[in-house]
Amino acid sequence: MIQTTGVIICLGYILGLLLATVPWGGLWILVLGITAACLLRRRYTRTRQLAQKLENSGSKTKAVSNIWQTAPPARVWLAAGLVGLLATVYFQWRIPQPGEKDISTFVAAGNQSTQEQLVIVRGEVASNPRLTRSQRGQFWLNATQLDQVKNDKGPADVPKGVTGKLYVTVPLLQATGLYPGQQIDVTGVLYKPKAAANPGAFDFQKFLKQQGTFAGLTGRQINILDQYEERQWGWWQIRERIVRSQVRWLGVPEGPLVSAMVLGSKAVDLPNDIRDLFVKAGLAHTLAASGFQTSLILGLILQLTRRATKGTQFTLGCLALIIFLSLTGFQPSVLRAVIMGFAVLVGLVLKRKVKQFGSLLLAATLLLLFNPLWIGDLGFQLSFLATLGLIVTVPALMKRCDWLPPAIASLIAVPVAATIWTLPLQLFVFGVVPAYSLLLNIISTPLISMISIGAITSAIAALIWPAAGSALAGLLHYPTDWLIKLVELFSNLPGNSIAVGSISIGQLLAVYTLIIMVWLVRWWQKRWWFASLIAIGLILIPIWHSANTLLRITVLAAGTEPVVVIQDRGTVTLINSGDEGTGRFTILPFLQQQGVNQIDWAIASNFSDNDSHAWLEVLQSLPIKNFYEYSANQSITITTQAIQQEIQRQKGIYQSLTPGQTVNTGSVVAQLINDQLPILQLQIQGQNWLLIGNVKSREVEQLVKTGNLLRPQVLWCSPQSLKDLVQILQPQVAIAASGNLDPKTLSELSKNQTKLFSTREDGAIQWTPEGQFEAFVQAIENKSSVL
């Protein structure tokens, strides 16, 4: 009964944290607890009376006489509801907020006079530098002082004492050699992080807020203040010693990969291409320090000390877990594994079998008491769901695979169980299924186990003698090279990544309800195949219906280039691709969230001659069936040749777009007006859309007067020409790439009854046949205000 009570209380606390962002979530869980208490009170009373009656009659049936002892009373459910209510309050209380002197509060004041106000921030380096995708060095800085750089307009302000943590990026050479605890001055420009401006895009503001950071610094120069002082000891030195030892003989990328498989990718600066390769193939978990490494370390310690006393095993095991935890950087997944490892050691000393589900639930509760915000951390969620699957689903799968040798059955059961419990969450967040992930996990498990064991042995040796660690790591060259080639092979197979679209929260809850029913209810256990069909239907039927009925136009927030995605009942058209990086970080995440696996029509109007690289970024992940490109100078660049070759490889069609030529994609007709002005006209559902590049307003006015340009219902143009073009064309809706318009201009434009949007301020703009335009940022803010 005590164990059941603890489980209910812990689940009440976790459920309360999950409902913390739901309107009146705390009250909902309290009502749920009260309801459960009322419904179960009568049943509990009758059960207890029956048990007492059987005891008085002299019944010796243990299962019957202990019924009332195992059934939780009503007060337990009521207590769970109250704990859940307090959990919602605790969650809100722990949400990070900038302090009175937080450096983020000075960002706006420093940028009022000029967008490039240089500042000098003094502080202490809080992390080792890492290489970003833009080839800059990145590290965290605990700020202590802020000073403005003196300019010609007047004297600089007096240095201010500040607090808070900064996300700092600097030129790579400037970051080389920095280490935690170092005192430095960084000259650069402060900024406040922006929230996601497009559906499916990375929310940089949310990411920094989870780290307790509210500002960033684009650094230009670093001045080291304590260059000649002795370095302070830290775990980073031991971590660096291990990584250097393993990289010495293995090289790159094998060395960082081996180190990441021991310490986790968050503690090792793993090359981005290797990280992306493993994530794409569905092997991201091998780069995260978690239970697998913990079990290997604990198993190694217990095996080496098998002849020692239980107390010695307990002491050495605890010491090994603490060292491993310190080296990996106190990540939630590692903390979970370490707590469960401590539970195993306690059970070893007490000679009692540890209940894995109970230790997992205890670990979750303790970690969420320490930091309730981890309930929203994706790594935390995936770690616990995968471990839960291993605990409750692997035994059932092993029974069904009893006709296989145990080693092979285990190879199959472990990845299948983990996939069952984590795939719904992955679909909710990413909307993508790695098609060959399950098969790759089964095949690569022996290699991963071999490399992990060797990496741990090499790391231990490196702590004693770095040369020995390098020698042992060198033995892992071929297994690591084979693993990389195996992952590359599966990643390059056709259909290696299938975008099904992000599922809704309702679908997520329904699928997990089915999984839990199969776990707990015997009727569903016998009909697991029926539950699987229902779950697949819950995911695929809404996706199929949406793909065949949806008509929507999305103008993405992509800088100064008009990037438009048209979804027309399963046919996808992409117009322009923006600057370099837009394809990878804006277009592909959006299409992935929408469940798009190919682009049917693509039009490159080349309003600015810098979007070819972004097309290559798109082509590397999605095939394009029909590609139309306009080039004003008619010259074929190296990038254009690469695009043509990639489309031919995908068996698509590449055509040059000539002025006046129409491209009919179904419900959309696109036409380039002439070869002199960058104007693309779209006919959509009886509406006229105009995408106008950098042109003079009088040239557009001349086209209108001559009848060569129809007045549009929707206009996209640069902010510089917005005022004049709105007055000339008088559209119903105008979309600009930037919102830097003074109040006088906005007042004048409002007289034309034109609805104005800015992709910089409003994010992506979406239109549906009902005639409704919706700004992505406003929609997110409306949802947040409700929550």
JSON list of N, CA and C in Angstrom, two decimals, residues 27-38 74 76-82:
[
{"chain": "A", "resi": 27, "resn": "LEU", "atom": "N", "xyz": [-6.46, 23.41, -11.15]},
{"chain": "A", "resi": 27, "resn": "LEU", "atom": "CA", "xyz": [-7.80, 23.10, -10.66]},
{"chain": "A", "resi": 27, "resn": "LEU", "atom": "C", "xyz": [-8.33, 21.83, -11.31]},
{"chain": "A", "resi": 28, "resn": "TRP", "atom": "N", "xyz": [-7.97, 21.62, -12.58]},
{"chain": "A", "resi": 28, "resn": "TRP", "atom": "CA", "xyz": [-8.44, 20.41, -13.25]},
{"chain": "A", "resi": 28, "resn": "TRP", "atom": "C", "xyz": [-7.90, 19.16, -12.56]},
{"chain": "A", "resi": 29, "resn": "ILE", "atom": "N", "xyz": [-6.63, 19.18, -12.19]},
{"chain": "A", "resi": 29, "resn": "ILE", "atom": "CA", "xyz": [-6.08, 17.98, -11.56]},
{"chain": "A", "resi": 29, "resn": "ILE", "atom": "C", "xyz": [-6.60, 17.83, -10.14]},
{"chain": "A", "resi": 30, "resn": "LEU", "atom": "N", "xyz": [-6.92, 18.94, -9.45]},
{"chain": "A", "resi": 30, "resn": "LEU", "atom": "CA", "xyz": [-7.53, 18.85, -8.13]},
{"chain": "A", "resi": 30, "resn": "LEU", "atom": "C", "xyz": [-8.91, 18.23, -8.23]},
{"chain": "A", "resi": 31, "resn": "VAL", "atom": "N", "xyz": [-9.68, 18.67, -9.23]},
{"chain": "A", "resi": 31, "resn": "VAL", "atom": "CA", "xyz": [-11.02, 18.09, -9.44]},
{"chain": "A", "resi": 31, "resn": "VAL", "atom": "C", "xyz": [-10.89, 16.61, -9.77]},
{"chain": "A", "resi": 32, "resn": "LEU", "atom": "N", "xyz": [-9.89, 16.25, -10.56]},
{"chain": "A", "resi": 32, "resn": "LEU", "atom": "CA", "xyz": [-9.67, 14.84, -10.90]},
{"chain": "A", "resi": 32, "resn": "LEU", "atom": "C", "xyz": [-9.37, 14.03, -9.65]},
{"chain": "A", "resi": 33, "resn": "GLY", "atom": "N", "xyz": [-8.54, 14.58, -8.75]},
{"chain": "A", "resi": 33, "resn": "GLY", "atom": "CA", "xyz": [-8.25, 13.88, -7.51]},
{"chain": "A", "resi": 33, "resn": "GLY", "atom": "C", "xyz": [-9.47, 13.72, -6.62]},
{"chain": "A", "resi": 34, "resn": "ILE", "atom": "N", "xyz": [-10.28, 14.78, -6.51]},
{"chain": "A", "resi": 34, "resn": "ILE", "atom": "CA", "xyz": [-11.50, 14.71, -5.69]},
{"chain": "A", "resi": 34, "resn": "ILE", "atom": "C", "xyz": [-12.47, 13.69, -6.28]},
{"chain": "A", "resi": 35, "resn": "THR", "atom": "N", "xyz": [-12.61, 13.70, -7.61]},
{"chain": "A", "resi": 35, "resn": "THR", "atom": "CA", "xyz": [-13.52, 12.75, -8.27]},
{"chain": "A", "resi": 35, "resn": "THR", "atom": "C", "xyz": [-13.08, 11.32, -8.03]},
{"chain": "A", "resi": 36, "resn": "ALA", "atom": "N", "xyz": [-11.78, 11.06, -8.17]},
{"chain": "A", "resi": 36, "resn": "ALA", "atom": "CA", "xyz": [-11.27, 9.71, -7.94]},
{"chain": "A", "resi": 36, "resn": "ALA", "atom": "C", "xyz": [-11.48, 9.29, -6.49]},
{"chain": "A", "resi": 37, "resn": "ALA", "atom": "N", "xyz": [-11.30, 10.23, -5.56]},
{"chain": "A", "resi": 37, "resn": "ALA", "atom": "CA", "xyz": [-11.50, 9.92, -4.14]},
{"chain": "A", "resi": 37, "resn": "ALA", "atom": "C", "xyz": [-12.94, 9.55, -3.86]},
{"chain": "A", "resi": 38, "resn": "CYS", "atom": "N", "xyz": [-13.89, 10.29, -4.46]},
{"chain": "A", "resi": 38, "resn": "CYS", "atom": "CA", "xyz": [-15.32, 10.02, -4.22]},
{"chain": "A", "resi": 38, "resn": "CYS", "atom": "C", "xyz": [-15.75, 8.70, -4.83]},
{"chain": "A", "resi": 74, "resn": "ALA", "atom": "N", "xyz": [-9.19, 6.80, -0.20]},
{"chain": "A", "resi": 74, "resn": "ALA", "atom": "CA", "xyz": [-9.62, 8.02, -0.88]},
{"chain": "A", "resi": 74, "resn": "ALA", "atom": "C", "xyz": [-8.69, 9.20, -0.60]},
{"chain": "A", "resi": 76, "resn": "VAL", "atom": "N", "xyz": [-5.58, 9.32, -0.41]},
{"chain": "A", "resi": 76, "resn": "VAL", "atom": "CA", "xyz": [-4.40, 9.31, -1.26]},
{"chain": "A", "resi": 76, "resn": "VAL", "atom": "C", "xyz": [-4.70, 10.03, -2.57]},
{"chain": "A", "resi": 77, "resn": "TRP", "atom": "N", "xyz": [-5.86, 9.76, -3.16]},
{"chain": "A", "resi": 77, "resn": "TRP", "atom": "CA", "xyz": [-6.24, 10.43, -4.40]},
{"chain": "A", "resi": 77, "resn": "TRP", "atom": "C", "xyz": [-6.44, 11.93, -4.17]},
{"chain": "A", "resi": 78, "resn": "LEU", "atom": "N", "xyz": [-7.01, 12.27, -3.04]},
{"chain": "A", "resi": 78, "resn": "LEU", "atom": "CA", "xyz": [-7.19, 13.69, -2.72]},
{"chain": "A", "resi": 78, "resn": "LEU", "atom": "C", "xyz": [-5.83, 14.36, -2.54]},
{"chain": "A", "resi": 79, "resn": "ALA", "atom": "N", "xyz": [-4.91, 13.68, -1.88]},
{"chain": "A", "resi": 79, "resn": "ALA", "atom": "CA", "xyz": [-3.57, 14.24, -1.70]},
{"chain": "A", "resi": 79, "resn": "ALA", "atom": "C", "xyz": [-2.86, 14.40, -3.05]},
{"chain": "A", "resi": 80, "resn": "ALA", "atom": "N", "xyz": [-3.05, 13.44, -3.94]},
{"chain": "A", "resi": 80, "resn": "ALA", "atom": "CA", "xyz": [-2.44, 13.53, -5.27]},
{"chain": "A", "resi": 80, "resn": "ALA", "atom": "C", "xyz": [-2.96, 14.74, -6.03]},
{"chain": "A", "resi": 81, "resn": "GLY", "atom": "N", "xyz": [-4.27, 15.01, -5.89]},
{"chain": "A", "resi": 81, "resn": "GLY", "atom": "CA", "xyz": [-4.84, 16.20, -6.54]},
{"chain": "A", "resi": 81, "resn": "GLY", "atom": "C", "xyz": [-4.26, 17.48, -5.98]},
{"chain": "A", "resi": 82, "resn": "LEU", "atom": "N", "xyz": [-4.09, 17.54, -4.65]},
{"chain": "A", "resi": 82, "resn": "LEU", "atom": "CA", "xyz": [-3.50, 18.73, -4.03]},
{"chain": "A", "resi": 82, "resn": "LEU", "atom": "C", "xyz": [-2.04, 18.90, -4.45]}
]
